[in-house]
């Protein structure tokens, strides 16, 4: 991948580092990486970052690198690709699979599967997640194929140009047809995994809209303004309507929010009923709007059918 910039009168007299950081939007870390790899060119000639540019010069940054990836072992695991180009790969993630290797899940992850897929195409690069999903959450998930794309996508998330929509089914009847949950989320004391609502936490904002009222449940659409860990799950629990099937964030007594205490979610779905349905962003290189969607998975569709009866 080659990023190019043609120097104009306003940029004439500046140095290469200024062009890389302010015109090509490269981070300090990536500028250093390009510098030591001698992958910065001006008029097809390798240059250092202190070189001065003139009007009409063409500055290039070659941001693809062959990288050491021995920490993730390629595994032939089936994946469902929604979108792919030279810069991004997006999947419809199946439930019950971890995205990235951890101490408790060192293999059998989405990252292992993507590594196998890329290696089969003679692409040897690090796995760079742009978005993450919990093990039991399904739907759209995106990975960048180089550092520049990952950084650009993260900037879009920070500036709220990256839009994430989820669907979920919660216990009980949500009275307001739409609303906003604005409650701070922090790590729960004594736990590595669990989060909770806390005044010391980071601001977390979830917008929701009722799609359909079901028997003893509500089908919701969520739009995330922030992206805290377990945000939707924690927020749903906080308003008294936890996601069906969520064992980490149930109410202390589920009978407070359902009419029938005999309702057992495990009979219908063995995970939280949450799905990343749609993302929208500006492609960092192509500069076009990209919209990616993942259809409602079979288990959530089946749960909807049961709850409509």
mmCIF file of C-alpha atoms in Angstrom, residues 3-267:
data_model
loop_
_atom_site.group_PDB
_atom_site.id
_atom_site.type_symbol
_atom_site.label_atom_id
_atom_site.label_comp_id
_atom_site.label_asym_id
_atom_site.label_seq_id
_atom_site.Cartn_x
_atom_site.Cartn_y
_atom_site.Cartn_z
ATOM 1 C CA UNK A 3 0.251 6.680 0.288
ATOM 2 C CA UNK A 4 1.016 9.683 -1.935
ATOM 3 C CA UNK A 5 0.966 13.428 -1.464
ATOM 4 C CA UNK A 6 1.722 16.097 -4.072
ATOM 5 C CA UNK A 7 3.283 19.100 -2.377
ATOM 6 C CA UNK A 8 1.443 22.373 -2.965
ATOM 7 C CA UNK A 9 2.525 25.942 -2.355
ATOM 8 C CA UNK A 10 1.290 25.907 1.239
ATOM 9 C CA UNK A 11 3.375 22.829 2.082
ATOM 10 C CA UNK A 12 6.462 23.885 0.129
ATOM 11 C CA UNK A 13 9.438 24.446 2.433
ATOM 12 C CA UNK A 14 8.180 21.984 5.059
ATOM 13 C CA UNK A 15 10.071 18.813 5.915
ATOM 14 C CA UNK A 16 9.067 15.249 5.134
ATOM 15 C CA UNK A 17 8.001 14.549 8.712
ATOM 16 C CA UNK A 18 5.492 17.400 8.554
ATOM 17 C CA UNK A 19 4.014 15.985 5.344
ATOM 18 C CA UNK A 20 3.766 12.469 6.760
ATOM 19 C CA UNK A 21 2.071 13.530 9.983
ATOM 20 C CA UNK A 22 -0.132 16.402 8.816
ATOM 21 C CA UNK A 23 -0.985 15.549 5.206
ATOM 22 C CA UNK A 24 -0.902 11.746 5.221
ATOM 23 C CA UNK A 25 -2.108 11.453 8.858
ATOM 24 C CA UNK A 26 0.569 8.997 9.954
ATOM 25 C CA UNK A 27 1.259 8.442 13.642
ATOM 26 C CA UNK A 28 4.630 9.130 15.213
ATOM 27 C CA UNK A 29 5.146 5.390 15.643
ATOM 28 C CA UNK A 30 4.460 4.646 11.998
ATOM 29 C CA UNK A 31 6.680 7.534 10.847
ATOM 30 C CA UNK A 32 9.559 6.037 12.854
ATOM 31 C CA UNK A 33 8.877 2.602 11.414
ATOM 32 C CA UNK A 34 8.961 3.973 7.854
ATOM 33 C CA UNK A 35 12.098 5.961 8.615
ATOM 34 C CA UNK A 36 14.079 2.949 9.816
ATOM 35 C CA UNK A 37 12.782 0.795 6.965
ATOM 36 C CA UNK A 38 13.747 3.422 4.363
ATOM 37 C CA UNK A 39 10.234 3.350 2.948
ATOM 38 C CA UNK A 40 9.791 7.114 2.510
ATOM 39 C CA UNK A 41 10.352 8.457 -1.003
ATOM 40 C CA UNK A 42 10.339 11.907 -2.573
ATOM 41 C CA UNK A 43 10.217 11.896 -6.382
ATOM 42 C CA UNK A 44 11.043 8.145 -6.288
ATOM 43 C CA UNK A 45 14.203 8.704 -4.215
ATOM 44 C CA UNK A 46 14.476 7.442 -0.592
ATOM 45 C CA UNK A 47 14.714 10.381 1.821
ATOM 46 C CA UNK A 48 15.000 11.067 5.536
ATOM 47 C CA UNK A 49 12.279 12.780 7.529
ATOM 48 C CA UNK A 50 14.216 16.064 7.830
ATOM 49 C CA UNK A 51 14.433 16.516 4.035
ATOM 50 C CA UNK A 52 12.731 19.687 2.749
ATOM 51 C CA UNK A 53 10.066 19.445 0.055
ATOM 52 C CA UNK A 54 9.209 21.875 -2.723
ATOM 53 C CA UNK A 55 6.073 22.689 -4.680
ATOM 54 C CA UNK A 56 5.190 19.813 -7.027
ATOM 55 C CA UNK A 57 7.267 17.155 -5.229
ATOM 56 C CA UNK A 58 5.610 13.748 -4.843
ATOM 57 C CA UNK A 59 6.002 12.217 -1.394
ATOM 58 C CA UNK A 60 5.320 8.501 -0.980
ATOM 59 C CA UNK A 61 5.017 6.311 2.106
ATOM 60 C CA UNK A 62 5.114 2.537 1.542
ATOM 61 C CA UNK A 63 3.191 1.334 4.585
ATOM 62 C CA UNK A 64 3.069 -2.435 3.990
ATOM 63 C CA UNK A 65 5.595 -4.551 5.863
ATOM 64 C CA UNK A 66 6.384 -8.251 6.069
ATOM 65 C CA UNK A 67 5.960 -8.904 9.780
ATOM 66 C CA UNK A 68 6.833 -11.575 12.310
ATOM 67 C CA UNK A 69 3.571 -13.316 13.216
ATOM 68 C CA UNK A 70 4.750 -16.425 15.063
ATOM 69 C CA UNK A 71 2.641 -15.552 18.130
ATOM 70 C CA UNK A 72 -0.542 -16.591 16.298
ATOM 71 C CA UNK A 73 -0.635 -20.097 14.856
ATOM 72 C CA UNK A 74 -2.604 -20.477 11.587
ATOM 73 C CA UNK A 75 -5.600 -22.784 12.005
ATOM 74 C CA UNK A 76 -7.995 -23.955 9.332
ATOM 75 C CA UNK A 77 -11.206 -22.645 10.900
ATOM 76 C CA UNK A 78 -14.150 -21.722 8.713
ATOM 77 C CA UNK A 79 -14.894 -17.998 8.430
ATOM 78 C CA UNK A 80 -17.615 -16.072 6.627
ATOM 79 C CA UNK A 81 -16.146 -13.101 4.749
ATOM 80 C CA UNK A 82 -18.500 -10.159 4.200
ATOM 81 C CA UNK A 83 -15.993 -7.785 2.593
ATOM 82 C CA UNK A 84 -12.338 -7.822 1.624
ATOM 83 C CA UNK A 85 -9.919 -5.598 -0.273
ATOM 84 C CA UNK A 86 -6.195 -4.858 -0.040
ATOM 85 C CA UNK A 87 -6.737 -2.890 3.152
ATOM 86 C CA UNK A 88 -9.530 -4.503 5.190
ATOM 87 C CA UNK A 89 -11.233 -7.799 5.844
ATOM 88 C CA UNK A 90 -14.649 -8.028 7.493
ATOM 89 C CA UNK A 91 -16.331 -11.185 8.749
ATOM 90 C CA UNK A 92 -19.735 -12.300 9.917
ATOM 91 C CA UNK A 93 -18.481 -13.757 13.190
ATOM 92 C CA UNK A 94 -20.201 -16.892 14.414
ATOM 93 C CA UNK A 95 -21.043 -17.104 18.138
ATOM 94 C CA UNK A 96 -19.058 -19.186 20.636
ATOM 95 C CA UNK A 97 -15.619 -18.246 19.322
ATOM 96 C CA UNK A 98 -13.049 -15.862 20.826
ATOM 97 C CA UNK A 99 -11.689 -13.113 18.576
ATOM 98 C CA UNK A 100 -8.042 -13.008 19.712
ATOM 99 C CA UNK A 101 -5.891 -15.531 21.618
ATOM 100 C CA UNK A 102 -5.842 -15.134 25.386
ATOM 101 C CA UNK A 103 -4.302 -17.084 28.239
ATOM 102 C CA UNK A 104 -7.464 -19.156 28.611
ATOM 103 C CA UNK A 105 -8.056 -19.408 24.831
ATOM 104 C CA UNK A 106 -4.599 -19.648 23.203
ATOM 105 C CA UNK A 107 -5.963 -21.154 19.977
ATOM 106 C CA UNK A 108 -9.168 -21.766 18.071
ATOM 107 C CA UNK A 109 -9.843 -18.042 17.678
ATOM 108 C CA UNK A 110 -10.894 -15.799 14.806
ATOM 109 C CA UNK A 111 -7.321 -14.468 14.655
ATOM 110 C CA UNK A 112 -5.964 -18.007 14.133
ATOM 111 C CA UNK A 113 -8.494 -18.491 11.335
ATOM 112 C CA UNK A 114 -7.618 -15.213 9.595
ATOM 113 C CA UNK A 115 -3.906 -15.978 9.869
ATOM 114 C CA UNK A 116 -4.498 -19.264 8.038
ATOM 115 C CA UNK A 117 -6.570 -17.503 5.397
ATOM 116 C CA UNK A 118 -3.992 -14.751 4.780
ATOM 117 C CA UNK A 119 -1.067 -17.169 4.718
ATOM 118 C CA UNK A 120 -2.869 -19.229 2.072
ATOM 119 C CA UNK A 121 -2.721 -16.078 -0.080
ATOM 120 C CA UNK A 122 0.979 -15.521 0.734
ATOM 121 C CA UNK A 123 0.184 -12.555 2.952
ATOM 122 C CA UNK A 124 2.267 -12.485 6.118
ATOM 123 C CA UNK A 125 1.163 -9.705 8.449
ATOM 124 C CA UNK A 126 -0.056 -9.149 11.971
ATOM 125 C CA UNK A 127 -3.731 -9.538 12.778
ATOM 126 C CA UNK A 128 -5.041 -6.047 13.560
ATOM 127 C CA UNK A 129 -8.580 -5.920 14.960
ATOM 128 C CA UNK A 130 -10.499 -2.719 14.330
ATOM 129 C CA UNK A 131 -13.576 -3.811 16.263
ATOM 130 C CA UNK A 132 -14.018 -6.562 18.821
ATOM 131 C CA UNK A 133 -16.921 -8.754 19.805
ATOM 132 C CA UNK A 134 -17.458 -10.888 22.879
ATOM 133 C CA UNK A 135 -17.096 -14.640 22.437
ATOM 134 C CA UNK A 136 -20.854 -15.227 22.354
ATOM 135 C CA UNK A 137 -21.785 -12.140 20.308
ATOM 136 C CA UNK A 138 -22.187 -12.668 16.575
ATOM 137 C CA UNK A 139 -22.038 -10.361 13.573
ATOM 138 C CA UNK A 140 -19.839 -7.874 11.746
ATOM 139 C CA UNK A 141 -16.230 -7.660 12.861
ATOM 140 C CA UNK A 142 -13.417 -5.853 11.016
ATOM 141 C CA UNK A 143 -9.655 -6.350 10.786
ATOM 142 C CA UNK A 144 -7.100 -4.049 9.177
ATOM 143 C CA UNK A 145 -4.369 -5.403 6.923
ATOM 144 C CA UNK A 146 -1.803 -2.804 7.936
ATOM 145 C CA UNK A 147 -1.008 -0.361 10.703
ATOM 146 C CA UNK A 148 -2.096 2.772 8.840
ATOM 147 C CA UNK A 149 -5.599 1.436 8.171
ATOM 148 C CA UNK A 150 -6.002 0.312 11.780
ATOM 149 C CA UNK A 151 -4.960 3.717 13.120
ATOM 150 C CA UNK A 152 -7.244 5.544 10.681
ATOM 151 C CA UNK A 153 -10.224 3.391 11.673
ATOM 152 C CA UNK A 154 -9.579 3.929 15.379
ATOM 153 C CA UNK A 155 -9.491 7.691 14.761
ATOM 154 C CA UNK A 156 -12.908 7.415 13.120
ATOM 155 C CA UNK A 157 -14.228 5.643 16.202
ATOM 156 C CA UNK A 158 -12.841 8.373 18.445
ATOM 157 C CA UNK A 159 -14.402 11.098 16.303
ATOM 158 C CA UNK A 160 -17.716 9.171 16.087
ATOM 159 C CA UNK A 161 -17.503 8.727 12.297
ATOM 160 C CA UNK A 162 -17.615 4.950 12.722
ATOM 161 C CA UNK A 163 -21.204 3.809 13.350
ATOM 162 C CA UNK A 164 -22.047 0.465 14.982
ATOM 163 C CA UNK A 165 -25.561 -0.957 15.131
ATOM 164 C CA UNK A 166 -26.572 -4.057 17.090
ATOM 165 C CA UNK A 167 -29.788 -5.961 17.578
ATOM 166 C CA UNK A 168 -30.721 -7.782 20.768
ATOM 167 C CA UNK A 169 -33.610 -9.377 22.613
ATOM 168 C CA UNK A 170 -34.101 -8.419 26.242
ATOM 169 C CA UNK A 171 -36.303 -9.736 29.018
ATOM 170 C CA UNK A 172 -39.515 -7.879 29.719
ATOM 171 C CA UNK A 173 -41.358 -4.989 28.085
ATOM 172 C CA UNK A 174 -39.259 -1.867 27.519
ATOM 173 C CA UNK A 175 -41.827 0.885 28.016
ATOM 174 C CA UNK A 176 -40.134 3.674 26.060
ATOM 175 C CA UNK A 177 -40.144 3.064 22.291
ATOM 176 C CA UNK A 178 -36.721 4.697 22.100
ATOM 177 C CA UNK A 179 -34.232 6.190 24.472
ATOM 178 C CA UNK A 180 -30.635 6.738 25.518
ATOM 179 C CA UNK A 181 -28.717 5.035 28.314
ATOM 180 C CA UNK A 182 -25.924 7.345 29.504
ATOM 181 C CA UNK A 183 -24.235 5.573 32.413
ATOM 182 C CA UNK A 184 -20.467 5.312 33.113
ATOM 183 C CA UNK A 185 -18.882 1.863 33.029
ATOM 184 C CA UNK A 186 -15.870 0.704 35.020
ATOM 185 C CA UNK A 187 -14.115 -2.580 35.728
ATOM 186 C CA UNK A 188 -15.767 -4.399 38.602
ATOM 187 C CA UNK A 189 -13.464 -4.583 41.648
ATOM 188 C CA UNK A 190 -11.855 -7.978 42.033
ATOM 189 C CA UNK A 191 -12.686 -9.112 38.482
ATOM 190 C CA UNK A 192 -10.638 -9.083 35.293
ATOM 191 C CA UNK A 193 -13.657 -9.617 33.065
ATOM 192 C CA UNK A 194 -16.759 -8.074 34.627
ATOM 193 C CA UNK A 195 -17.837 -4.441 34.299
ATOM 194 C CA UNK A 196 -20.419 -2.449 36.234
ATOM 195 C CA UNK A 197 -22.029 0.981 36.409
ATOM 196 C CA UNK A 198 -19.818 3.260 38.484
ATOM 197 C CA UNK A 199 -19.349 7.041 38.859
ATOM 198 C CA UNK A 200 -15.590 6.423 38.519
ATOM 199 C CA UNK A 201 -16.025 4.755 35.128
ATOM 200 C CA UNK A 202 -15.699 6.029 31.578
ATOM 201 C CA UNK A 203 -18.707 7.646 29.969
ATOM 202 C CA UNK A 204 -20.773 5.126 28.000
ATOM 203 C CA UNK A 205 -23.716 6.034 25.762
ATOM 204 C CA UNK A 206 -26.110 3.545 24.161
ATOM 205 C CA UNK A 207 -29.082 4.633 22.050
ATOM 206 C CA UNK A 208 -31.879 2.099 21.623
ATOM 207 C CA UNK A 209 -35.111 1.735 19.663
ATOM 208 C CA UNK A 210 -37.863 -0.865 19.998
ATOM 209 C CA UNK A 211 -38.149 -2.980 16.851
ATOM 210 C CA UNK A 212 -40.869 -5.303 18.102
ATOM 211 C CA UNK A 213 -42.684 -6.222 21.302
ATOM 212 C CA UNK A 214 -42.609 -9.968 21.937
ATOM 213 C CA UNK A 215 -44.060 -12.351 24.496
ATOM 214 C CA UNK A 216 -42.339 -11.433 27.789
ATOM 215 C CA UNK A 217 -39.484 -9.807 25.837
ATOM 216 C CA UNK A 218 -38.543 -6.859 23.607
ATOM 217 C CA UNK A 219 -36.601 -6.872 20.336
ATOM 218 C CA UNK A 220 -34.289 -3.832 20.321
ATOM 219 C CA UNK A 221 -31.888 -2.088 17.979
ATOM 220 C CA UNK A 222 -28.850 -0.413 19.565
ATOM 221 C CA UNK A 223 -26.641 2.370 18.224
ATOM 222 C CA UNK A 224 -23.385 2.790 20.120
ATOM 223 C CA UNK A 225 -21.993 6.264 20.674
ATOM 224 C CA UNK A 226 -19.099 4.862 22.713
ATOM 225 C CA UNK A 227 -17.456 1.454 22.695
ATOM 226 C CA UNK A 228 -16.845 0.298 26.246
ATOM 227 C CA UNK A 229 -16.276 -3.363 27.052
ATOM 228 C CA UNK A 230 -19.620 -5.188 27.496
ATOM 229 C CA UNK A 231 -21.393 -1.833 27.060
ATOM 230 C CA UNK A 232 -24.759 -3.025 25.744
ATOM 231 C CA UNK A 233 -24.864 -5.935 28.180
ATOM 232 C CA UNK A 234 -24.103 -3.778 31.223
ATOM 233 C CA UNK A 235 -26.511 -1.043 30.154
ATOM 234 C CA UNK A 236 -29.357 -3.485 29.550
ATOM 235 C CA UNK A 237 -28.838 -4.988 32.983
ATOM 236 C CA UNK A 238 -28.756 -1.509 34.505
ATOM 237 C CA UNK A 239 -32.210 -0.546 33.164
ATOM 238 C CA UNK A 240 -33.750 -3.798 34.383
ATOM 239 C CA UNK A 241 -33.928 -5.559 31.003
ATOM 240 C CA UNK A 242 -30.902 -7.839 30.617
ATOM 241 C CA UNK A 243 -30.262 -9.594 27.336
ATOM 242 C CA UNK A 244 -31.883 -12.995 27.089
ATOM 243 C CA UNK A 245 -29.262 -15.682 27.600
ATOM 244 C CA UNK A 246 -26.692 -13.383 29.228
ATOM 245 C CA UNK A 247 -25.208 -15.303 32.142
ATOM 246 C CA UNK A 248 -22.648 -12.612 33.042
ATOM 247 C CA UNK A 249 -25.125 -9.769 33.391
ATOM 248 C CA UNK A 250 -28.522 -11.119 34.552
ATOM 249 C CA UNK A 251 -30.724 -9.487 37.139
ATOM 250 C CA UNK A 252 -30.424 -10.921 40.636
ATOM 251 C CA UNK A 253 -33.975 -12.165 40.119
ATOM 252 C CA UNK A 254 -35.040 -12.507 36.478
ATOM 253 C CA UNK A 255 -38.687 -12.805 37.604
ATOM 254 C CA UNK A 256 -38.666 -9.023 38.188
ATOM 255 C CA UNK A 257 -38.682 -8.445 34.430
ATOM 256 C CA UNK A 258 -40.570 -11.421 32.989
ATOM 257 C CA UNK A 259 -44.140 -12.453 33.477
ATOM 258 C CA UNK A 260 -43.470 -16.165 33.400
ATOM 259 C CA UNK A 261 -40.827 -17.449 35.844
ATOM 260 C CA UNK A 262 -40.789 -20.771 33.968
ATOM 261 C CA UNK A 263 -39.205 -19.083 30.926
ATOM 262 C CA UNK A 264 -35.696 -20.516 30.524
ATOM 263 C CA UNK A 265 -33.529 -18.908 27.858
ATOM 264 C CA UNK A 266 -31.179 -21.896 27.646
ATOM 265 C CA UNK A 267 -34.026 -23.842 26.093
#
